[in-house]
Coordinates of C-alpha atoms in Angstrom, one line a residue:
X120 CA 0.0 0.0 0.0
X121 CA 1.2 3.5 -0.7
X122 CA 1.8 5.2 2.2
X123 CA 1.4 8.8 1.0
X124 CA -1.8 7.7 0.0
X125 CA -2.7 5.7 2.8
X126 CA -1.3 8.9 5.3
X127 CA -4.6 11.1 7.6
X128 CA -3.0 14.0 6.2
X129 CA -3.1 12.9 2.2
X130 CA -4.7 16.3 1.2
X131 CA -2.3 18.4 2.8
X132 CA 1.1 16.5 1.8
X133 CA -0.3 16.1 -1.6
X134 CA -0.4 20.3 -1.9
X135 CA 2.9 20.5 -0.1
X136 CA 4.4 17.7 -2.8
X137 CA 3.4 19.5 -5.8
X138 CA 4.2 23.0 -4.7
X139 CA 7.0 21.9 -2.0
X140 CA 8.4 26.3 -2.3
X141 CA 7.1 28.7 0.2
X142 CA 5.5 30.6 -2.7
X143 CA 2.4 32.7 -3.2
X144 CA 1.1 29.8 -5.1
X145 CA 1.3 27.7 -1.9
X146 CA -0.2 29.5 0.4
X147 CA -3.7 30.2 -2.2
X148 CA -3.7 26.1 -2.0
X149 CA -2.9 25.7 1.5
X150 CA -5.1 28.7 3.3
X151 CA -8.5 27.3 1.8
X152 CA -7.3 23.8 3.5
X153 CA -6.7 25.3 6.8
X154 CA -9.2 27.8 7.0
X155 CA -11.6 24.4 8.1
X156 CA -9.3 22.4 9.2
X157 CA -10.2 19.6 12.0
X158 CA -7.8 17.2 13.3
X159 CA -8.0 13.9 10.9
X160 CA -6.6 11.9 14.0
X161 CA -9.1 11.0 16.8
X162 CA -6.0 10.3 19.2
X163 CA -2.1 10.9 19.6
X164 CA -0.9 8.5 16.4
X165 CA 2.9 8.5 16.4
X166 CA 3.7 6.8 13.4
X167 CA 1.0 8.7 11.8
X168 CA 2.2 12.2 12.8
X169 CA 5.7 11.2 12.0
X170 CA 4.8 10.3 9.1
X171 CA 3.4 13.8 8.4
X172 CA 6.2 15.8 9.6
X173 CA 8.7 13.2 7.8
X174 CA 7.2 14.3 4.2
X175 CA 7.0 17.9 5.3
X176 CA 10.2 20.4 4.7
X177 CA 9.9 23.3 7.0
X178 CA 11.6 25.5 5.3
X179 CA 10.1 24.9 1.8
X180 CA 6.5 24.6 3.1
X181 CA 6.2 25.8 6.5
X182 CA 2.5 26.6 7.1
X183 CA 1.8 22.8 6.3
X184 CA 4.6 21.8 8.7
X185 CA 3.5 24.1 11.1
X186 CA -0.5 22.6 10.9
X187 CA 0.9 18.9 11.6
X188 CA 3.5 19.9 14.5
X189 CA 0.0 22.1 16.5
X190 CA -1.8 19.0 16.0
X191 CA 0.8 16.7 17.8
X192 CA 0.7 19.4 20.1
X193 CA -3.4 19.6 20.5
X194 CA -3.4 15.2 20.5
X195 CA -0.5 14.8 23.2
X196 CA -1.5 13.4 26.4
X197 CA 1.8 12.1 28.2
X198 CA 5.5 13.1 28.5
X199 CA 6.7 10.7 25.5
X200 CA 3.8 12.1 23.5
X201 CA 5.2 16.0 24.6
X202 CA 8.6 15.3 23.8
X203 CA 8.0 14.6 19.9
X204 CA 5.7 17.8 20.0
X205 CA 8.0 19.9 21.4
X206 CA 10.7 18.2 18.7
X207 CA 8.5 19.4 16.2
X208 CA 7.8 22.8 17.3
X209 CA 11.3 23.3 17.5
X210 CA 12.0 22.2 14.1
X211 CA 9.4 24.5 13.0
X212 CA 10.9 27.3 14.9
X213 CA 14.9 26.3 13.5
X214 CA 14.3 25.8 10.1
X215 CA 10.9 27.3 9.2
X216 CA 10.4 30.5 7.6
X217 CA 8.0 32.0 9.6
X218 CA 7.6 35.2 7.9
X219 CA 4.5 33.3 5.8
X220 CA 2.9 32.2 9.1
X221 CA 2.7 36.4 9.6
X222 CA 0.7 36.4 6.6
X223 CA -2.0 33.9 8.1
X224 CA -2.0 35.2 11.7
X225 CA -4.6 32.5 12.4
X226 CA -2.1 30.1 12.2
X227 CA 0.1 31.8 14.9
X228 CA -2.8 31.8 17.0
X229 CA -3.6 28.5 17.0
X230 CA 0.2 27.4 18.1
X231 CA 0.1 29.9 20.9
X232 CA -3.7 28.3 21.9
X233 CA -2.2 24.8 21.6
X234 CA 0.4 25.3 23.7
X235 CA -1.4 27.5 26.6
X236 CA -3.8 24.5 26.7
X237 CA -0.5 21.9 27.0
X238 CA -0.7 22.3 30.8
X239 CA 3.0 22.8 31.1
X240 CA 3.4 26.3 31.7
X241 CA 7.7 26.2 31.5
X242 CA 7.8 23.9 28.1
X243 CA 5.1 26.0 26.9
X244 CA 6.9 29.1 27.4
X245 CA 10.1 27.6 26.8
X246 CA 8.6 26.7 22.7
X247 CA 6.8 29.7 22.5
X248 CA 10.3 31.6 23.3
X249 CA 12.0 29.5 20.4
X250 CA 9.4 30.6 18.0
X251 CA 9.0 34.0 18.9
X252 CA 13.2 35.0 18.7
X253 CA 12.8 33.2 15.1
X254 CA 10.1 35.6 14.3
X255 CA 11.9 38.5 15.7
X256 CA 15.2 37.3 13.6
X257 CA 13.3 37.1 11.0
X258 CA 11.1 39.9 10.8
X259 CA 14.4 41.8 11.6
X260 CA 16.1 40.8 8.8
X261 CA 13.6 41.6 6.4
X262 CA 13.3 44.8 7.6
X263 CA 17.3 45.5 7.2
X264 CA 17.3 43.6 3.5
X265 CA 14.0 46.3 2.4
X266 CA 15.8 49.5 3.8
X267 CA 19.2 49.0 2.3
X268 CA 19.5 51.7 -0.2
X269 CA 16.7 53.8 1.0
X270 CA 17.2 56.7 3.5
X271 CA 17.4 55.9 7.3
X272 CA 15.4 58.3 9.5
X273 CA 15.6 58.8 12.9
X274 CA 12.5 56.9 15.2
X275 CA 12.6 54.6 12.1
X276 CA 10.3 51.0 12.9
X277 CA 12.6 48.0 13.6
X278 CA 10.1 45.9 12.1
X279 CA 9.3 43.4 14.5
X280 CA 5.2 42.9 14.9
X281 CA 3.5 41.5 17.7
X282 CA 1.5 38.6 17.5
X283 CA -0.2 35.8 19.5
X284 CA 2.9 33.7 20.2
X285 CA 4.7 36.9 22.2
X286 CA 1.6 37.5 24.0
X287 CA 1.2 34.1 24.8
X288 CA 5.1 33.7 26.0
X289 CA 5.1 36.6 28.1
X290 CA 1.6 35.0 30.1
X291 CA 3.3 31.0 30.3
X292 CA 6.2 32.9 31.7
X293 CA 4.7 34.4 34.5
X294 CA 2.8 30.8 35.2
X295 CA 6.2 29.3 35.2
X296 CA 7.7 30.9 37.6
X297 CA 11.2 30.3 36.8
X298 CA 14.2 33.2 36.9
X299 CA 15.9 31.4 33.8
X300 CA 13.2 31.8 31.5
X301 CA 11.9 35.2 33.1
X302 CA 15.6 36.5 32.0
X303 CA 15.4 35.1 28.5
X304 CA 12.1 36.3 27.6
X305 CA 12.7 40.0 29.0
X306 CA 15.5 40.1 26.7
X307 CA 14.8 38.8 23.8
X308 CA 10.7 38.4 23.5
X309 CA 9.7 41.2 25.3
X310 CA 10.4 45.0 23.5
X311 CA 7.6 45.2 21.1
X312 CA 6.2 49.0 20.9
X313 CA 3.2 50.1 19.5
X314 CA 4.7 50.4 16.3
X315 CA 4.3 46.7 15.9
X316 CA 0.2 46.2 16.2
X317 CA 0.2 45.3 12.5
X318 CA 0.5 41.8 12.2
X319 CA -2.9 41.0 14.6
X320 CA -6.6 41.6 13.1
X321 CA -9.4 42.1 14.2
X322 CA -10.7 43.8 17.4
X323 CA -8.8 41.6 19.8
X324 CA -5.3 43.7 18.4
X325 CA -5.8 46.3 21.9
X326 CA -6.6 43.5 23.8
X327 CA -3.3 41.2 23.1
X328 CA -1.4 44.7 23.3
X329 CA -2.8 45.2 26.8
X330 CA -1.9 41.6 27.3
X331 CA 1.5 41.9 26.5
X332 CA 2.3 45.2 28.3
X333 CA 0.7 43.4 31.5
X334 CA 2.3 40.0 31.7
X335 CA 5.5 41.5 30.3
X336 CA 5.6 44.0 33.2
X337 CA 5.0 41.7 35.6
X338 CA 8.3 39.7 34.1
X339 CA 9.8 43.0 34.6
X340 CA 8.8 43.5 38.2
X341 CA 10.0 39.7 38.7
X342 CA 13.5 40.6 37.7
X343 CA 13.7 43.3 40.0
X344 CA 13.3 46.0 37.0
X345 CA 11.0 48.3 38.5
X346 CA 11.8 51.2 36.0
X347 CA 10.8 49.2 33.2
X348 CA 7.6 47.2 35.1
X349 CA 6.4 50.7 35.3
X350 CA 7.0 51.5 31.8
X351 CA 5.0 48.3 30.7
X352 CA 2.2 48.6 32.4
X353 CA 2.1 52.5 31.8
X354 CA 1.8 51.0 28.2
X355 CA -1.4 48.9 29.4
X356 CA -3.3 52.5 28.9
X357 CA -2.0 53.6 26.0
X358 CA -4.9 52.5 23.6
X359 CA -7.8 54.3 23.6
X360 CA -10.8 52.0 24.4
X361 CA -14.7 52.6 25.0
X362 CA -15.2 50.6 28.0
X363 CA -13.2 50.0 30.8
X364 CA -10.9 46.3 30.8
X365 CA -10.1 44.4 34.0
X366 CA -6.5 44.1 32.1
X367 CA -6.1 47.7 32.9
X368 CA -7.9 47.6 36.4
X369 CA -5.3 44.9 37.4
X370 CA -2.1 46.6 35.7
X371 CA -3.7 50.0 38.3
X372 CA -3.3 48.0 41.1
X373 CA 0.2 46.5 40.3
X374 CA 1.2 49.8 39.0
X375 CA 0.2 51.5 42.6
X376 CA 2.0 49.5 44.9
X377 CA 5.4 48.8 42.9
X378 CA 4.9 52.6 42.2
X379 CA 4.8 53.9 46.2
X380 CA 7.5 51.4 46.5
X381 CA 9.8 53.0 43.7
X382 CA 9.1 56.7 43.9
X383 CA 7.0 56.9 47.3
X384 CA 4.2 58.8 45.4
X385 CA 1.4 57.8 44.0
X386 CA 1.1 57.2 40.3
X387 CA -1.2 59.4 38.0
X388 CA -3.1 58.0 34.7
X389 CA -1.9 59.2 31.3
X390 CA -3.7 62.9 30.7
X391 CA -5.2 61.2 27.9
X392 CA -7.1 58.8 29.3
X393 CA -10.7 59.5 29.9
X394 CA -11.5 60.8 33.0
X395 CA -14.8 58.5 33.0
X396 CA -12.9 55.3 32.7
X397 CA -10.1 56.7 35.2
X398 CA -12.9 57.5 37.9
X399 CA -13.8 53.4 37.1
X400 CA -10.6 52.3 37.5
X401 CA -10.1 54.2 40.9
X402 CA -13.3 52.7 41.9
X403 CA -12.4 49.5 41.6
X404 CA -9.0 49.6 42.8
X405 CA -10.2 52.1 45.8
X406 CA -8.5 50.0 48.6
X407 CA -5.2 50.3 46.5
X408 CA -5.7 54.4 46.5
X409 CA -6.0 54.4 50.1
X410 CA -3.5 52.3 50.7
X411 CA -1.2 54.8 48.5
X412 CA -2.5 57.8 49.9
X413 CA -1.7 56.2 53.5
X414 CA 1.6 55.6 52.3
X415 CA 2.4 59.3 50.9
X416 CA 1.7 61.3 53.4
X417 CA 2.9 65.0 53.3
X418 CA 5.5 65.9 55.5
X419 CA 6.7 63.7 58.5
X420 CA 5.0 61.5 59.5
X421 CA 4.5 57.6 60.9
X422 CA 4.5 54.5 59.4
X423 CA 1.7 53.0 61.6
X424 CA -1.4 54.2 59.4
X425 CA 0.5 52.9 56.2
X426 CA 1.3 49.5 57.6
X427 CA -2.1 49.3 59.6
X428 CA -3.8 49.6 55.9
X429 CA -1.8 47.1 54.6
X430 CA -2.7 44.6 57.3
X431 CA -6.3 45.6 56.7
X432 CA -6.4 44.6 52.8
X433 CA -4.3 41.1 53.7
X434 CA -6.8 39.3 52.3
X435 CA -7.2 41.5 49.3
X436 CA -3.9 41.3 48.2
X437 CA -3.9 37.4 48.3
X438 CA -6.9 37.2 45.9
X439 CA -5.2 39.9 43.7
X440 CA -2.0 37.9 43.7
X441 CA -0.1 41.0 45.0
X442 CA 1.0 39.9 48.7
X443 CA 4.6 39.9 46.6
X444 CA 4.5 43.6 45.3
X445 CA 2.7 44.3 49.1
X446 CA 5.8 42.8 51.0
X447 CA 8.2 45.3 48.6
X448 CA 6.2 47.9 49.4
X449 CA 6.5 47.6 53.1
X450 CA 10.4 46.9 52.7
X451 CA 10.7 50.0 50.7
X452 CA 8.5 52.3 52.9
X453 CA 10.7 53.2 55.4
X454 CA 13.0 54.7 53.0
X455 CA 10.9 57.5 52.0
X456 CA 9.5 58.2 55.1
X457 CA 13.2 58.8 56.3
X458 CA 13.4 60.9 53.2
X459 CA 11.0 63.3 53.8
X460 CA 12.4 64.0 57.3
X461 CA 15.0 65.8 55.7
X462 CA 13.3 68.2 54.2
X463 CA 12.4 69.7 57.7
X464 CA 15.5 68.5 59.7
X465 CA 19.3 69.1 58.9
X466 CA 20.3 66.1 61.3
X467 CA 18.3 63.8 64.0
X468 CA 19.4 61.2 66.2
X469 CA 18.5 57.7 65.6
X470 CA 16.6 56.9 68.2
X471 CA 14.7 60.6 67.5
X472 CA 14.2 59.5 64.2
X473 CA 13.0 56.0 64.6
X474 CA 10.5 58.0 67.2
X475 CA 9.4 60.0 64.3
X476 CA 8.6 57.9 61.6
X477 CA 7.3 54.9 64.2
X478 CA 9.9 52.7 62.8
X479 CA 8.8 51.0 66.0
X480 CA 5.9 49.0 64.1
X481 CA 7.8 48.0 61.0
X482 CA 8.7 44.0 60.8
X483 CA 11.9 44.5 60.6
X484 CA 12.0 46.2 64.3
X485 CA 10.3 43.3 65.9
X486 CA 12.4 42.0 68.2
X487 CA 14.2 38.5 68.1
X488 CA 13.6 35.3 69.8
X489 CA 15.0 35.9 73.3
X490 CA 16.3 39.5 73.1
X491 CA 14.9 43.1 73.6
X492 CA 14.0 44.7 70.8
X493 CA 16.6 47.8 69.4
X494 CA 14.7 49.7 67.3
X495 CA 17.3 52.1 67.1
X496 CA 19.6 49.7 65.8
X497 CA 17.4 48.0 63.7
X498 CA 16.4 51.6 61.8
X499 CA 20.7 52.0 61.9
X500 CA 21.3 48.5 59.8
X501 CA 17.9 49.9 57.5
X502 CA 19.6 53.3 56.9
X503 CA 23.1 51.6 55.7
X504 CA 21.7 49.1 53.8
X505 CA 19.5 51.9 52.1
X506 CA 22.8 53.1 50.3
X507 CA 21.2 56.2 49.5
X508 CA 24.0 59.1 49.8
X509 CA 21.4 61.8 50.9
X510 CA 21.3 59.9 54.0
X511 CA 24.4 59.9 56.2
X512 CA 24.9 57.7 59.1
X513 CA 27.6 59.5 61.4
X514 CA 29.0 58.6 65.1
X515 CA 28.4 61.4 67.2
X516 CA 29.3 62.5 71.0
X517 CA 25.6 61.1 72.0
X518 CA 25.4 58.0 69.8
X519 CA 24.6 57.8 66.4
X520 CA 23.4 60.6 64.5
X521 CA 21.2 60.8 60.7
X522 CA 22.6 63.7 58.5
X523 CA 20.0 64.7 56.1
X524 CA 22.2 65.9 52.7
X525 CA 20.8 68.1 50.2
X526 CA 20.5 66.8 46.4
X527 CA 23.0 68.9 45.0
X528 CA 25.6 68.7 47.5
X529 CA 25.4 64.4 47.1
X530 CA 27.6 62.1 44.9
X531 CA 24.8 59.7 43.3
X532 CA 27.6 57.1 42.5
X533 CA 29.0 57.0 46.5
X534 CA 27.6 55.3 49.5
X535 CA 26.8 56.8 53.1
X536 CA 30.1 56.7 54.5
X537 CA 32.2 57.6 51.4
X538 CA 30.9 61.2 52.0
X539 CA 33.4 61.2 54.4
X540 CA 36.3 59.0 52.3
X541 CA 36.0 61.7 49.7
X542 CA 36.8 65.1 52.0
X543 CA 33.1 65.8 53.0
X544 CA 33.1 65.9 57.2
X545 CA 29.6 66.5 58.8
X546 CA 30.6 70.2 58.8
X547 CA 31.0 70.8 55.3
X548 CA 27.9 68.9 55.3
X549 CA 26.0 71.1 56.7
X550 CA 27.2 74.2 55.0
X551 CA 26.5 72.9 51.5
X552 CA 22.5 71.9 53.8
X553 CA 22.7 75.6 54.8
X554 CA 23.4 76.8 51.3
X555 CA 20.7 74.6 49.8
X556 CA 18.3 76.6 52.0
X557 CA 19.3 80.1 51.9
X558 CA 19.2 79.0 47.6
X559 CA 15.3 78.1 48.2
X560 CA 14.8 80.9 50.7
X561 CA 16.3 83.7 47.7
X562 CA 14.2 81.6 44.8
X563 CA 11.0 82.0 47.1
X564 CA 11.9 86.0 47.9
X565 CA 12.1 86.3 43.9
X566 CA 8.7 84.4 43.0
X567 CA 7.4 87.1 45.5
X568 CA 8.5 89.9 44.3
X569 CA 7.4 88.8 40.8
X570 CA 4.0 88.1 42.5
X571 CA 3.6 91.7 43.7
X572 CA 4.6 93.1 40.1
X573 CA 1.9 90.9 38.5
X574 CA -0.6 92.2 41.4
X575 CA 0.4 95.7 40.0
X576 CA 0.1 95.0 36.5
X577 CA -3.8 93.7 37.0
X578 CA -4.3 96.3 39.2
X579 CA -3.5 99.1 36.5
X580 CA -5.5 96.5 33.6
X581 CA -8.5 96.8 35.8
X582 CA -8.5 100.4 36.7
X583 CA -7.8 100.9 32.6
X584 CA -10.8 98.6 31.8
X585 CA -13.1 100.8 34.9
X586 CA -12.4 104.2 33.3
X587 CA -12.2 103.1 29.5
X588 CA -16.2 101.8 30.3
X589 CA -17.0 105.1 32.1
X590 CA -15.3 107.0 28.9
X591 CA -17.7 105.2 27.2
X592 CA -20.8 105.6 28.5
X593 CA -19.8 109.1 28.9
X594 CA -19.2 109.5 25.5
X595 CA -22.8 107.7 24.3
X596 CA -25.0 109.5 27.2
X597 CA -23.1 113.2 25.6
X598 CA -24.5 112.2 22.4

């Protein structure tokens, strides 16, 4: 018996054997087969599917390759069955020119569906990774080969797209929870601007953006790169939409609490954005904006309110799947309370400080099995570990002492004590403080000045615009 013939898949290998060239021809016989296409195989067939992928050349016909390697995908049920899927998915991602699956974005789709539905969230990602740095090659490449000879301008597209597959990485690789695979796809899946919504159709093109920026951040925010978790789901808004998504409702939340954490404010929507669906957002995540304003709080202050809410929305946080961006948050907290102490105070003892700020309720003061609690030196071991060079932790005649630096007067690029390495002593400290505030104390004086003169210049407007309007009716009563 023929076994061509005799193959589940006859139709398709019989297109890919007379046209075996990733041509335009192919794909007008292909895309009418796999616009309907249903599984032929009622179960996982390995000699059937080998079969298949045997007679199929990836790189000469790579959408019919790529059909027969998402059904070995779709029909696998244990680990020998995975293994020859995966084998096949990276063959299609190694040798297949996947430039022609961008011209069938249904095709993408289903491989990224395929593999979400594999149950494996780390070989999911893992294959999805493989296939989307191909595509990104790829698409690359053809971008360089089309500009050579034409003009290069600045802000030019890089040509990548986005499509299913990197939408669908970035989300197995935050259900994977592995640091190998979060580094990988940061750096070479993740990175797709808005520039590259082309390649998906339909109305679900804002939604997979969203998507991406979302999962991606919370990659991001995995790593440790808050500055760029930010950026991503800053991104989540970017689209304009007529009705509110929970994708942007969840990126507020995330974006509040890694936000309070990074900057100690709290963060603002895009001006943009319409202030209706802003008002719904806020209303939803209204535990997360009082938790943020509990955490910026103008001037001194304590820590006990901020803390106190965060106990209080425990159980929130767990069902958002946020206790991890909560516990940063209360690690990071201290630091900006300390902060804003010295915009009111040149220099405070430790123990006056810790007082202050009520360093007394924070975890990290809790005292030890079997000792007393030191507050003082727990808030000490905080402020050195801070590195932050506006902060100085000095020995003084009365124990230890917190010298508040001003920006200007602070190397960003030295630690607490090599203030005092590089020549500064707590005097010369305190000068360049003193400076800093006789500085705001002459820029205040000015604005006033400029104030009055502005008061004067209405003044004389308003008593021109009075007697111009008598002149006036004057003039018309006269005649």
């Amino acid at each position: 018996m023929n076994l061509f013939r005799s193959s589940a898949y006859s139709n398709l290998l019989s297109v890919a054997e007379r046209a075996p060239l990733n041509t335009a021809k192919t794909q007008s016989l292909l895309v009418p087969i796999l616009q309907g296409w249903q599984v032929p195989l009622q179960e996982f067939n390995a000699d059937e599917l080998n079969r298949a992928l045997g007679r199929v050349d990836p790189a000469k016909c790579t959408l019919a390759y790529a059909q027969i390697a998402i059904d070995c995908v779709v029909l696998c049920r244990t680990s020998s069955q995975a293994e020859l899927a995966a084998q096949a998915v990276r063959r299609l991602a190694g040798e297949g020119q996947l430039q022609q699956l961008l011209e069938y974005p249904a095709m993408l789709q289903r491989l990224a569906d395929a593999l979400r539905r594999l149950g494996e969230p780390a070989l999911a990602c893992s294959l999805l990774a493989d296939v989307a740095e191909s595509l990104v090659a790829q698409m690359a490449a053809d971008r360089r080969s089309a500009g050579q000879g034409s003009e290069q301008r600045l802000g030019r597209s890089s040509g990548v797209r986005l499509t299913a597959v990197h939408v669908e990485c970035a989300r197995q690789c935050v259900l994977a929870r592995s640091l190998a695979l979060h580094r990988r796809v940061a750096s070479r899946v993740l990175g797709v601007g808005l520039d590259g919504l082309g390649s998906l159709a339909g109305p679900q093109r804002g939604r997979a953006f969203m998507e991406y920026s979302y999962y991606g951040g919370m990659v991001l925010a995995a790593l440790g790169e808050a500055d760029a978790a930010l950026r991503a789901w800053q991104r989540v808004f970017a689209l304009p939409a007529r009705h509110v998504s929970a994708i942007a409702i969840a990126a507020y939340k995330r974006r509040t609490l890694l936000h309070v954490a990074r900057h100690g404010t709290r963060p603002k929507l895009p001006p943009f954005f319409a202030a209706a669906h802003a008002r719904t957002i806020e209303g939803h995540a209204a535990p997360y904006v009082a938790l943020a304003d509990a955490c910026c709080p103008p001037g001194v202050a304590s820590l006990a309110p901020a803390l106190a809410r965060v106990d209080e929305m425990r159980a929130v946080l767990q069902s958002d799947e946020n206790a991890g961006l909560a516990r940063h948050l209360v690690s990071e907290l201290p630091a900006h309370f300390i902060r804003r102490c010295g915009g009111v105070y040149a220099s405070l003892h430790v123990e006056r400080l810790a007082e202050l700020i009520g360093f007394g309720a924070h975890p990290l003061a809790a005292a030890r099995a079997g000792e007393p609690a030191d507050v003082a030196g727990a808030l000490a071991r905080y402020i050195r570990a801070m590195s932050d060079p506006r902060v100085a932790l000095d020995e003084g005649p009365m124990g230890l002492v917190v010298r508040f630096m001003p920006v200007r007067a602070t190397v960003s690029a030295l630690p607490n004590s090599a203030l005092l390495l590089a020549g500064r002593g707590p005097a010369d400290a305190e000068r360049q403080w003193m400076e800093a505030v006789e500085t705001k104390v002459a820029e205040a004086a000015a604005l006033r000045g400029r104030l009055e003169e502005l008061d004067r210049h209405l003044a004389l407007t308003k008593e021109y615009a009075v007697a111009s309007r008598d002149k006036a009716l004057s003039s018309s009563s006269a005649a």
